[in-house]
Amino acid sequence: MSQAPKIESADLSISALFNDFYVVPDFQREYVWKERNVEQFIEDILDEFSDSHGDIATGDAEYFIGSIVGCKDGTGAFQLIDGQQRLTTIYLILCVIRDRLARLGSGAPSTLHKQIADNRIDPKTGEDVPSYRLSLQYADSDGVLEKIARGGQPLVTLPRNTESVKHILDAYETIDTFLNNAFAIDVTKLKSFFAAFTLRVKLIRILTPNLAHALKVFETINDRGVGLNAMDLLKNLLFMNTDLKQHDALKSKWKVLIDTLSGCGEKPLRFLRYFIMSRYPLERGRDVIREDEIYQWLSDNQMPTGIASHPMDFVDELVANGHAYAHFASSQNVDGSTNRYLNNITNLSGAARQHFVLLLAGQHLPNDAFDELSRQLENLYFCYLITREPTKNFETKFTKWSDELRVIKDRAGLDEFIAKWFTPDRLARSNAFDFAFRELTQDKLPKYRQRYVLSKLTQFVDQDAFGNQAAYSLQRYLDSSVHIEHILPQTPTFQVAAEFDKPDEYSSYVVKLGNLTLLEKTINTAVSNDVYSDKCPGYLQSMFLLTKSLVERPQIGQNTQLNRATAELKQFTSWQSTDIEERQEMLMQLARRTWDMPA
């Protein structure tokens, strides 16, 4: 009897993983992760290892990110069948860390260089061959990963000629921006993150004898799942506590819950965590519930939750909260109507879910109060992000505040709640908020967040001037027909460069917030890279008051709403460094009003 092919699995750190070489075969789909996916991936890892001050905490805590499936090819490299999105992102993180350390004047550890590229033995000649640890063989990659891994070439010079190349370059820039925001020029902190990332992030590598077996394992994992998680264990616990006659009803309700969460692409375990944190007071000394603590907590709290005494009621509550959670994920109120503030938070940080803790706790509020809670959450969330509040703290605060929010009945009670918790928290960040806007440049925000900031500022002026809130949805400003215009051009003509008063600092002024505005695509194409005076007629044609007011202040009559709304907007007859700085200061003041920052 022939022996069955052997399947091996290993629990590996990133460091151990990249002792080997990997290939994404040409039949695999291209890299598709978007900026939000990349940012959430690295943010989750940083949150796992950082303390409330944003420092990397010491210890042996590990973070599991799943599994990859592959098989060895004739060269000794591993062909990836599952996991290439994560592995490509991990590889890009290593490249960014190397490049950031180089820019900061600190040599990257030799281990980091070896995790990116090293010699391998050519199976035909026996000679050492320099090779990259990860190679993409599908045509759409156009060799971009190898160019990044090689280093030394400005990424702006690389053509974005395929969707895969665009996604990979965007991912690199998102990681670079994230690490810049997290660690700035602190080499010690960046190296501490590198150590935690490579030594304490773990995944399982499943190796099969050949490609056919690898595909079968991939299919099995995705079809059946691996192991029992807290949701499965909770289901079993509920069946144990439920009368046999009610088992069919319990099965039906449980299916509704799972279908509701999977239907909107949400993680059941995250829902279960947030349900607990929003619904029940936690024990003293406990800030949040981790995923690996969910089942133990539920098992220990069967009486207060009703799992032991009224399991069907508990399931009904789970299902109702699951529907609410799914609506929040779709930027909707509990009744399914659109909530523009939740939609704005999605545009601000698409993968963010921490605020769902408070939304679940406040879902019973009257419509006007829930709308106000959502508005305040958008403003608070943005304040946290722009002032670099560690995201690890979000869940802790929101869980603590949920205890009070659960019992609030009306708008008056909500206003008191906001005044007690939200307002002081934002007031404490007032100076940091102003500083962040005074120093804000494109390279400090991922692209989707740049558009959010400019769209909110532009929307605020239009709404303030015309008063019709419904007519000025943020999506109008985020539409692909609206471009981010660099008033001082990114690729200047000789005349533009010659006329700028600080030519040696041209590149640093181009990316400042004060140099950016929204402009319709048709007008943007027309104004192109002209000098400021030639662009002004185009700006006057814009329907956006914030852009139009660069040249002249729109006015109607005397002391009208429009006149009052545009009174603080400045006009410019030239466009030099002082003009950009003056407009940046103006936008900072406008931002305080836009996001309702307390004085």
XYZ file of C-alpha atoms in Angstrom:
599
model
C 0.000 0.000 0.000
C 1.400 3.403 -0.993
C 1.881 5.902 1.796
C -0.471 8.908 1.812
C 1.164 12.203 0.857
C 2.414 14.015 3.924
C 1.027 17.419 4.895
C 3.150 19.479 7.269
C 2.256 22.503 9.347
C 4.428 24.827 11.377
C 3.756 27.705 13.770
C 6.169 30.405 12.591
C 7.124 33.975 13.415
C 7.616 36.436 10.553
C 11.358 36.137 11.136
C 11.283 32.344 10.814
C 8.876 32.515 7.879
C 11.288 34.599 5.835
C 14.138 32.174 6.243
C 12.570 30.665 3.115
C 11.638 31.972 -0.322
C 8.094 32.332 -1.667
C 6.545 32.617 -5.107
C 3.023 33.722 -6.020
C 2.326 31.687 -9.196
C 1.067 33.310 -12.359
C -2.409 31.760 -12.091
C -3.086 33.556 -8.801
C -5.218 36.687 -8.736
C -3.359 39.971 -8.401
C -2.793 41.979 -5.219
C -6.141 43.564 -4.392
C -5.849 44.950 -0.864
C -6.806 48.610 -0.657
C -5.442 51.305 1.628
C -8.029 50.607 4.330
C -7.235 46.864 4.370
C -3.522 47.564 4.691
C -3.972 50.220 7.351
C -6.288 48.012 9.424
C -3.854 45.081 9.176
C -0.866 47.019 10.524
C -3.016 48.975 13.009
C -4.327 45.739 14.538
C -0.759 44.500 14.969
C 0.458 47.759 16.523
C -2.542 47.843 18.874
C -1.757 44.329 20.043
C 1.779 45.247 21.110
C 1.510 48.899 22.179
C 0.560 50.314 25.550
C -1.756 53.282 26.217
C 1.140 55.696 25.542
C 1.826 54.249 22.102
C 5.068 52.523 23.197
C 5.803 48.907 22.304
C 5.098 46.915 25.444
C 7.651 44.343 26.494
C 6.624 40.763 27.105
C 6.009 37.554 25.237
C 2.450 38.194 24.034
C 1.962 36.954 20.478
C -0.472 37.899 17.722
C -1.862 35.259 15.354
C -2.744 36.364 11.814
C -3.955 33.118 10.265
C -2.453 30.586 7.901
C -0.825 30.294 4.489
C -0.933 27.268 2.206
C 1.684 26.257 -0.321
C 3.949 23.604 -1.778
C 7.630 23.452 -2.748
C 8.643 23.902 -6.358
C 11.722 22.569 -8.116
C 13.907 25.410 -6.901
C 13.124 24.906 -3.218
C 10.863 27.968 -3.042
C 7.308 27.717 -1.737
C 4.487 28.374 -4.183
C 1.708 30.234 -2.364
C -1.827 29.018 -2.923
C -3.451 30.918 -0.072
C -2.256 33.938 1.903
C -0.557 36.049 -0.740
C -2.420 39.243 0.210
C -1.137 39.037 3.794
C 2.342 37.842 2.841
C 2.766 40.589 0.237
C 1.664 43.171 2.816
C 4.063 41.751 5.426
C 6.891 41.909 2.887
C 6.034 45.530 2.073
C 6.095 46.389 5.797
C 9.638 44.995 6.017
C 10.675 47.073 2.974
C 9.145 50.250 4.444
C 10.903 49.733 7.797
C 14.221 49.269 5.977
C 13.680 52.412 3.882
C 12.521 54.522 6.839
C 15.566 53.538 8.895
C 17.786 54.502 5.964
C 16.090 57.901 5.622
C 16.500 58.466 9.357
C 20.232 57.822 9.084
C 20.124 54.514 10.922
C 21.302 51.321 9.333
C 18.710 48.552 9.164
C 19.564 45.383 11.108
C 21.264 42.727 8.992
C 18.405 40.373 9.827
C 15.972 42.774 8.159
C 18.027 42.837 4.961
C 18.112 39.020 4.964
C 14.329 38.883 5.416
C 13.956 40.921 2.218
C 16.662 39.320 0.053
C 19.410 36.728 0.400
C 21.436 34.263 -1.605
C 19.956 30.895 -2.501
C 21.487 27.901 -4.223
C 20.744 27.446 -7.915
C 19.605 23.774 -8.167
C 21.275 23.406 -11.589
C 24.648 25.075 -11.033
C 25.026 24.903 -7.260
C 26.037 28.560 -7.250
C 24.704 31.254 -4.935
C 22.049 33.388 -6.623
C 20.813 36.684 -5.090
C 17.044 36.318 -4.639
C 14.144 38.173 -3.105
C 12.206 36.382 -0.373
C 8.903 36.995 -2.183
C 8.374 37.008 -5.929
C 5.151 37.753 -7.811
C 4.902 35.842 -11.091
C 1.567 37.121 -12.374
C 1.969 39.558 -15.267
C 0.010 42.408 -13.694
C 2.672 42.842 -10.995
C 5.071 44.173 -13.672
C 8.090 43.559 -11.407
C 7.044 46.317 -8.999
C 7.693 44.284 -5.841
C 11.249 43.524 -6.938
C 11.844 47.239 -7.590
C 10.586 48.098 -4.099
C 12.669 45.311 -2.542
C 15.762 46.477 -4.411
C 15.353 49.975 -2.971
C 17.028 53.160 -4.075
C 14.444 54.162 -6.708
C 11.881 56.893 -5.908
C 8.478 55.224 -6.083
C 6.909 58.298 -7.711
C 8.930 57.468 -10.830
C 7.353 54.022 -11.191
C 4.503 53.869 -13.728
C 1.145 52.750 -12.298
C 0.248 50.856 -15.448
C -1.837 48.041 -13.891
C -4.301 47.808 -11.022
C -1.974 45.455 -9.153
C 0.968 47.862 -9.426
C -1.256 50.699 -8.250
C -2.475 48.686 -5.236
C 1.060 47.617 -4.267
C 2.450 51.161 -4.497
C -0.564 52.508 -2.586
C 0.023 49.840 0.076
C 3.671 50.864 0.426
C 2.698 54.534 0.803
C -0.053 53.663 3.324
C 2.406 51.686 5.465
C 4.993 54.479 5.246
C 2.404 57.069 6.294
C 1.171 54.878 9.145
C 4.664 54.293 10.542
C 5.482 57.976 10.176
C 2.398 58.869 12.208
C 3.113 56.172 14.791
C 6.840 56.753 15.341
C 7.850 59.926 13.419
C 11.670 60.108 13.608
C 12.037 57.919 16.702
C 14.426 55.194 15.514
C 14.308 53.338 18.829
C 10.512 52.941 18.721
C 10.583 51.897 15.066
C 13.170 49.206 15.814
C 11.115 48.030 18.798
C 8.116 47.667 16.492
C 10.292 45.763 13.987
C 11.351 43.349 16.728
C 7.756 42.787 17.903
C 6.516 42.464 14.323
C 9.062 39.864 13.244
C 9.344 37.869 16.485
C 5.847 37.991 18.004
C 3.501 37.991 15.003
C 2.732 34.354 14.235
C 1.048 32.396 11.472
C 0.681 28.760 10.501
C 2.379 27.585 7.309
C 0.721 24.514 5.805
C 2.892 22.680 3.272
C 1.641 19.971 0.941
C 3.558 17.584 -1.357
C 2.259 19.131 -4.569
C 0.062 21.787 -6.096
C -3.039 19.577 -6.292
C -2.896 18.867 -2.565
C -2.276 22.533 -1.790
C -5.403 23.510 -3.693
C -7.394 20.820 -1.880
C -6.205 22.037 1.543
C -7.043 25.623 0.585
C -10.540 24.561 -0.477
C -11.072 22.579 2.749
C -9.921 25.410 5.022
C -12.162 27.943 3.323
C -15.136 25.593 3.123
C -15.108 24.159 6.642
C -13.141 26.587 8.762
C -10.562 25.523 11.322
C -11.351 24.666 14.929
C -14.055 25.912 17.272
C -14.151 29.586 18.198
C -16.097 31.438 20.888
C -19.227 31.639 18.700
C -19.281 27.859 18.293
C -18.693 27.330 22.020
C -21.431 29.823 22.935
C -23.838 28.003 20.624
C -23.045 24.717 22.398
C -23.502 26.381 25.793
C -26.911 27.717 24.762
C -28.029 24.291 23.560
C -26.944 22.811 26.892
C -29.138 25.335 28.752
C -32.151 25.129 26.427
C -35.018 22.684 26.708
C -34.928 19.980 24.025
C -38.293 21.148 22.673
C -36.802 24.548 21.829
C -33.723 23.265 19.979
C -35.253 23.746 16.534
C -36.207 27.329 17.378
C -32.724 27.959 18.738
C -31.153 26.566 15.539
C -33.321 28.865 13.458
C -32.497 31.966 15.497
C -28.782 31.162 15.496
C -28.799 30.785 11.710
C -30.410 34.228 11.399
C -27.619 35.706 13.544
C -24.794 34.076 11.571
C -26.397 34.897 8.207
C -26.890 38.530 9.287
C -23.222 38.966 10.228
C -21.776 37.065 7.276
C -24.147 38.857 4.914
C -22.472 42.182 5.662
C -18.964 40.729 5.850
C -18.568 41.272 9.583
C -16.442 39.192 11.947
C -18.723 37.288 14.363
C -16.143 37.344 17.163
C -15.748 41.110 16.972
C -19.520 41.473 17.126
C -19.661 39.199 20.168
C -16.933 41.199 21.938
C -18.643 44.506 21.262
C -22.034 43.116 22.252
C -20.642 42.128 25.660
C -18.719 45.384 26.140
C -21.721 47.530 25.216
C -24.324 45.544 27.139
C -22.782 44.415 30.424
C -20.659 46.115 33.090
C -17.229 44.499 33.271
C -15.499 43.469 36.442
C -13.370 46.049 38.226
C -9.881 46.164 36.758
C -11.000 44.870 33.355
C -11.067 47.418 30.513
C -12.164 45.274 27.565
C -12.765 41.656 26.588
C -10.167 40.069 24.306
C -11.204 37.461 21.742
C -9.500 34.668 23.650
C -11.436 35.692 26.791
C -14.938 35.779 25.290
C -16.073 32.261 26.041
C -14.626 32.181 29.549
C -16.399 35.460 30.350
C -19.716 34.167 29.040
C -19.298 30.908 30.916
C -18.519 32.792 34.141
C -21.476 35.157 33.676
C -24.292 32.791 32.727
C -26.605 34.151 35.426
C -26.325 37.949 34.836
C -26.532 37.478 31.059
C -29.507 35.130 31.282
C -27.718 32.329 29.413
C -28.468 29.915 32.276
C -32.007 31.019 33.139
C -33.454 32.452 29.901
C -31.257 31.265 27.012
C -33.851 31.979 24.300
C -34.226 35.569 25.514
C -30.443 35.921 25.365
C -30.452 34.624 21.785
C -33.212 37.079 20.847
C -31.079 39.884 22.232
C -28.067 38.623 20.276
C -30.089 38.527 17.050
C -31.495 42.045 17.585
C -28.012 43.405 18.280
C -26.649 41.487 15.282
C -29.169 43.258 13.033
C -28.236 46.627 14.576
C -24.518 45.878 14.121
C -25.063 44.957 10.473
C -26.960 48.207 9.908
C -24.120 50.195 11.486
C -21.653 48.421 9.180
C -23.770 49.642 6.245
C -23.814 53.227 7.628
C -27.453 52.894 8.643
C -29.581 53.511 11.705
C -31.155 50.572 13.524
C -34.264 50.880 11.342
C -32.199 50.656 8.138
C -32.390 54.347 7.191
C -29.189 56.054 6.038
C -27.031 57.723 8.681
C -24.760 60.261 7.025
C -22.442 60.564 10.032
C -21.780 56.822 10.105
C -21.175 57.006 6.374
C -18.671 59.803 7.021
C -16.835 57.653 9.577
C -16.642 54.905 6.960
C -15.016 57.381 4.569
C -12.710 58.537 7.367
C -11.640 55.033 8.358
C -13.465 52.311 6.481
C -12.434 49.388 8.676
C -13.043 51.168 11.996
C -15.510 49.417 14.254
C -14.567 50.539 17.786
C -17.344 53.132 17.830
C -19.873 50.301 17.390
C -19.522 49.711 21.152
C -21.195 53.067 21.823
C -23.646 52.679 18.950
C -24.847 49.374 20.374
C -25.103 50.904 23.847
C -27.105 53.852 22.476
C -29.255 52.072 19.871
C -32.400 52.559 22.003
C -32.161 56.375 21.823
C -34.823 58.440 20.010
C -33.926 59.266 16.399
C -32.779 62.830 17.054
C -30.578 61.736 19.951
C -29.032 58.816 18.033
C -28.322 61.147 15.113
C -26.533 63.523 17.478
C -24.575 60.652 19.039
C -23.409 59.652 15.558
C -22.395 63.237 14.721
C -20.454 63.555 17.944
C -18.778 60.203 17.328
C -17.566 61.319 13.907
C -16.068 64.488 15.392
C -14.489 62.620 18.300
C -13.125 59.860 16.090
C -11.515 62.373 13.753
C -10.042 64.294 16.697
C -8.466 61.080 17.965
C -7.014 60.185 14.576
C -5.588 63.610 13.735
C -3.992 63.968 17.191
C -2.666 60.393 17.076
C -4.511 58.996 20.047
C -3.448 55.311 20.219
C -6.312 53.314 18.744
C -5.812 50.770 21.515
C -7.441 53.326 23.846
C -10.642 53.679 21.793
C -12.260 50.439 22.953
C -11.270 51.048 26.572
C -12.928 54.476 26.660
C -16.012 53.462 24.727
C -16.578 50.415 26.937
C -16.308 52.542 30.081
C -18.725 55.155 28.724
C -21.253 52.506 27.646
C -22.253 51.899 31.252
C -23.844 55.371 31.375
C -25.064 55.530 27.792
C -27.166 52.357 28.200
C -29.556 54.068 30.623
C -29.943 57.447 28.887
C -33.512 58.002 27.674
C -33.587 61.249 25.685
C -31.685 64.042 23.947
C -31.261 66.034 27.163
C -29.616 63.058 28.836
C -27.381 62.529 25.805
C -26.296 66.181 25.849
C -25.234 65.767 29.484
C -23.377 62.575 28.567
C -21.541 64.346 25.712
C -20.655 67.255 27.984
C -19.293 64.868 30.617
C -17.187 62.590 28.397
C -16.746 63.752 24.777
C -16.220 67.479 25.289
C -13.470 67.305 27.949
C -11.711 64.580 25.988
C -11.598 66.739 22.851
C -10.787 69.886 24.817
C -7.691 68.152 26.193
C -6.577 67.652 22.573
C -7.319 71.192 21.414
C -3.695 72.309 21.144
C -2.646 69.037 19.541
C -5.503 69.428 17.030
C -4.314 72.909 16.048
C -0.701 71.750 15.785
C -1.678 68.781 13.627
C -3.506 71.035 11.154
C -0.747 73.624 11.065
C 1.727 70.869 10.161
C -0.598 68.759 8.011
C 0.835 67.532 4.714
C -0.218 64.890 2.228
C 2.394 62.401 3.405
C 0.864 62.376 6.912
C -2.463 60.965 5.742
C -3.417 58.056 3.470
C -5.088 59.218 0.270
C -8.648 58.341 1.264
C -8.245 60.343 4.472
C -6.815 63.324 2.554
C -9.999 63.348 0.495
C -12.127 63.069 3.624
C -10.425 66.106 5.219
C -10.699 68.299 2.133
C -14.267 67.137 1.479
C -15.404 67.917 5.023
C -13.837 71.398 4.955
C -15.384 72.146 1.565
C -18.760 70.698 2.542
C -18.841 72.714 5.765
C -18.428 76.047 3.936
C -21.166 75.195 1.426
C -23.587 74.047 4.134
C -22.798 77.067 6.278
C -23.464 79.380 3.340
C -26.619 77.794 1.939
C -28.039 75.955 4.949
C -29.440 72.965 3.054
C -27.798 70.038 4.846
C -29.402 67.324 2.715
C -28.213 68.862 -0.571
C -24.553 68.650 0.421
C -23.842 64.982 1.112
C -20.157 64.244 1.637
C -20.307 61.795 -1.276
C -20.763 64.769 -3.583
C -17.251 65.911 -2.671
C -15.728 62.420 -2.598
C -16.938 61.606 -6.111
C -14.326 60.577 -8.685
C -15.314 63.596 -10.779
C -13.750 65.790 -8.073
C -9.959 65.989 -7.931
C -7.463 67.157 -5.323
C -5.885 70.204 -6.937
C -2.326 71.288 -6.081
C -2.444 75.071 -6.391
C 1.353 75.088 -6.551
C 1.737 72.320 -9.178
C 3.345 68.973 -8.398
C 5.147 69.002 -11.733
C 5.860 72.690 -12.298
C 6.747 74.353 -15.550
C 10.021 76.278 -15.648
C 8.090 79.524 -15.173
C 6.233 78.251 -12.084
C 9.427 76.975 -10.459
C 11.291 80.184 -11.262
C 8.588 82.413 -9.754
C 8.324 80.548 -6.419
C 10.109 82.423 -3.635
C 11.601 79.342 -1.920
C 12.762 77.081 -4.756
C 14.844 74.868 -2.436
C 11.718 74.106 -0.379
C 9.345 73.715 -3.324
C 8.659 70.014 -2.671
C 7.786 70.624 0.996
C 5.285 73.389 0.142
C 3.569 71.416 -2.627
C 2.287 68.806 -0.138
C 1.047 71.230 2.545
C -2.681 71.247 3.267
C -2.724 74.975 2.496
C -1.709 74.173 -1.089
C -4.602 71.759 -1.659
C -8.191 72.340 -2.691
C -10.987 70.399 -4.354
C -11.680 71.092 -7.999
C -13.984 69.568 -10.578
C -12.156 67.220 -12.963
C -13.084 69.220 -16.057
C -11.685 72.443 -14.573
C -8.646 70.696 -13.089
C -7.672 69.374 -16.501
C -7.916 72.872 -17.945
C -5.828 74.684 -15.289
C -3.162 71.958 -15.370
C 0.277 73.120 -14.192
C -0.137 76.822 -14.923
C 1.063 79.718 -12.803
C -1.405 80.867 -10.150
C -2.637 83.932 -12.043
C -3.567 81.748 -15.027
C -5.383 79.274 -12.781
C -7.590 81.875 -11.103
C -10.288 82.016 -13.825
C -10.676 78.243 -13.459
C -11.048 78.479 -9.689
C -13.792 81.075 -10.156
C -15.775 78.546 -12.218
C -15.792 75.991 -9.371
C -19.071 75.281 -7.599
C -17.146 74.868 -4.327
C -17.086 78.095 -2.305
C -13.837 77.154 -0.555
C -12.088 76.905 -3.931
C -13.873 79.860 -5.543
C -12.953 82.066 -2.591
C -9.241 81.692 -3.351
C -9.818 84.437 -5.896
C -12.857 86.374 -4.661
C -15.266 86.210 -1.733
C -18.789 85.308 -2.896
C -21.330 87.809 -1.557
C -25.057 88.397 -1.869
C -26.775 91.443 -0.328
C -25.974 92.683 3.162
C -25.300 90.489 6.213
C -26.698 87.378 4.492
C -26.014 83.801 5.539
C -23.629 83.379 2.591
C -21.720 86.540 3.480
C -21.322 85.458 7.084
C -20.195 81.961 6.058
C -17.451 83.252 3.780
C -16.312 86.223 5.875
C -13.257 84.396 7.268
C -12.139 82.953 3.929
C -9.030 84.650 2.560
C -8.313 85.685 -1.026
C -4.909 85.606 -2.692
C -3.431 87.643 -5.531
C -0.176 85.639 -5.564
C 0.892 82.150 -4.526
C 4.157 82.122 -2.610
C 5.285 80.340 0.554
C 3.655 82.949 2.836
C 0.348 82.568 0.990
C 0.380 78.812 1.490
C 1.205 79.241 5.181
C -1.557 81.840 5.594
C -4.127 79.574 3.945
C -3.005 76.641 6.093
C -3.669 78.727 9.203
C -7.074 79.687 7.801
C -7.916 76.022 7.166
C -6.891 75.166 10.723
C -9.395 77.688 12.069
C -12.012 76.353 9.645
C -11.271 72.803 10.809
C -12.097 73.755 14.401
C -15.573 74.785 13.270
C -15.971 71.857 10.876
C -15.296 69.227 13.545
C -16.859 71.293 16.334
C -13.726 71.528 18.472
C -14.447 73.145 21.873
C -12.613 76.400 22.536
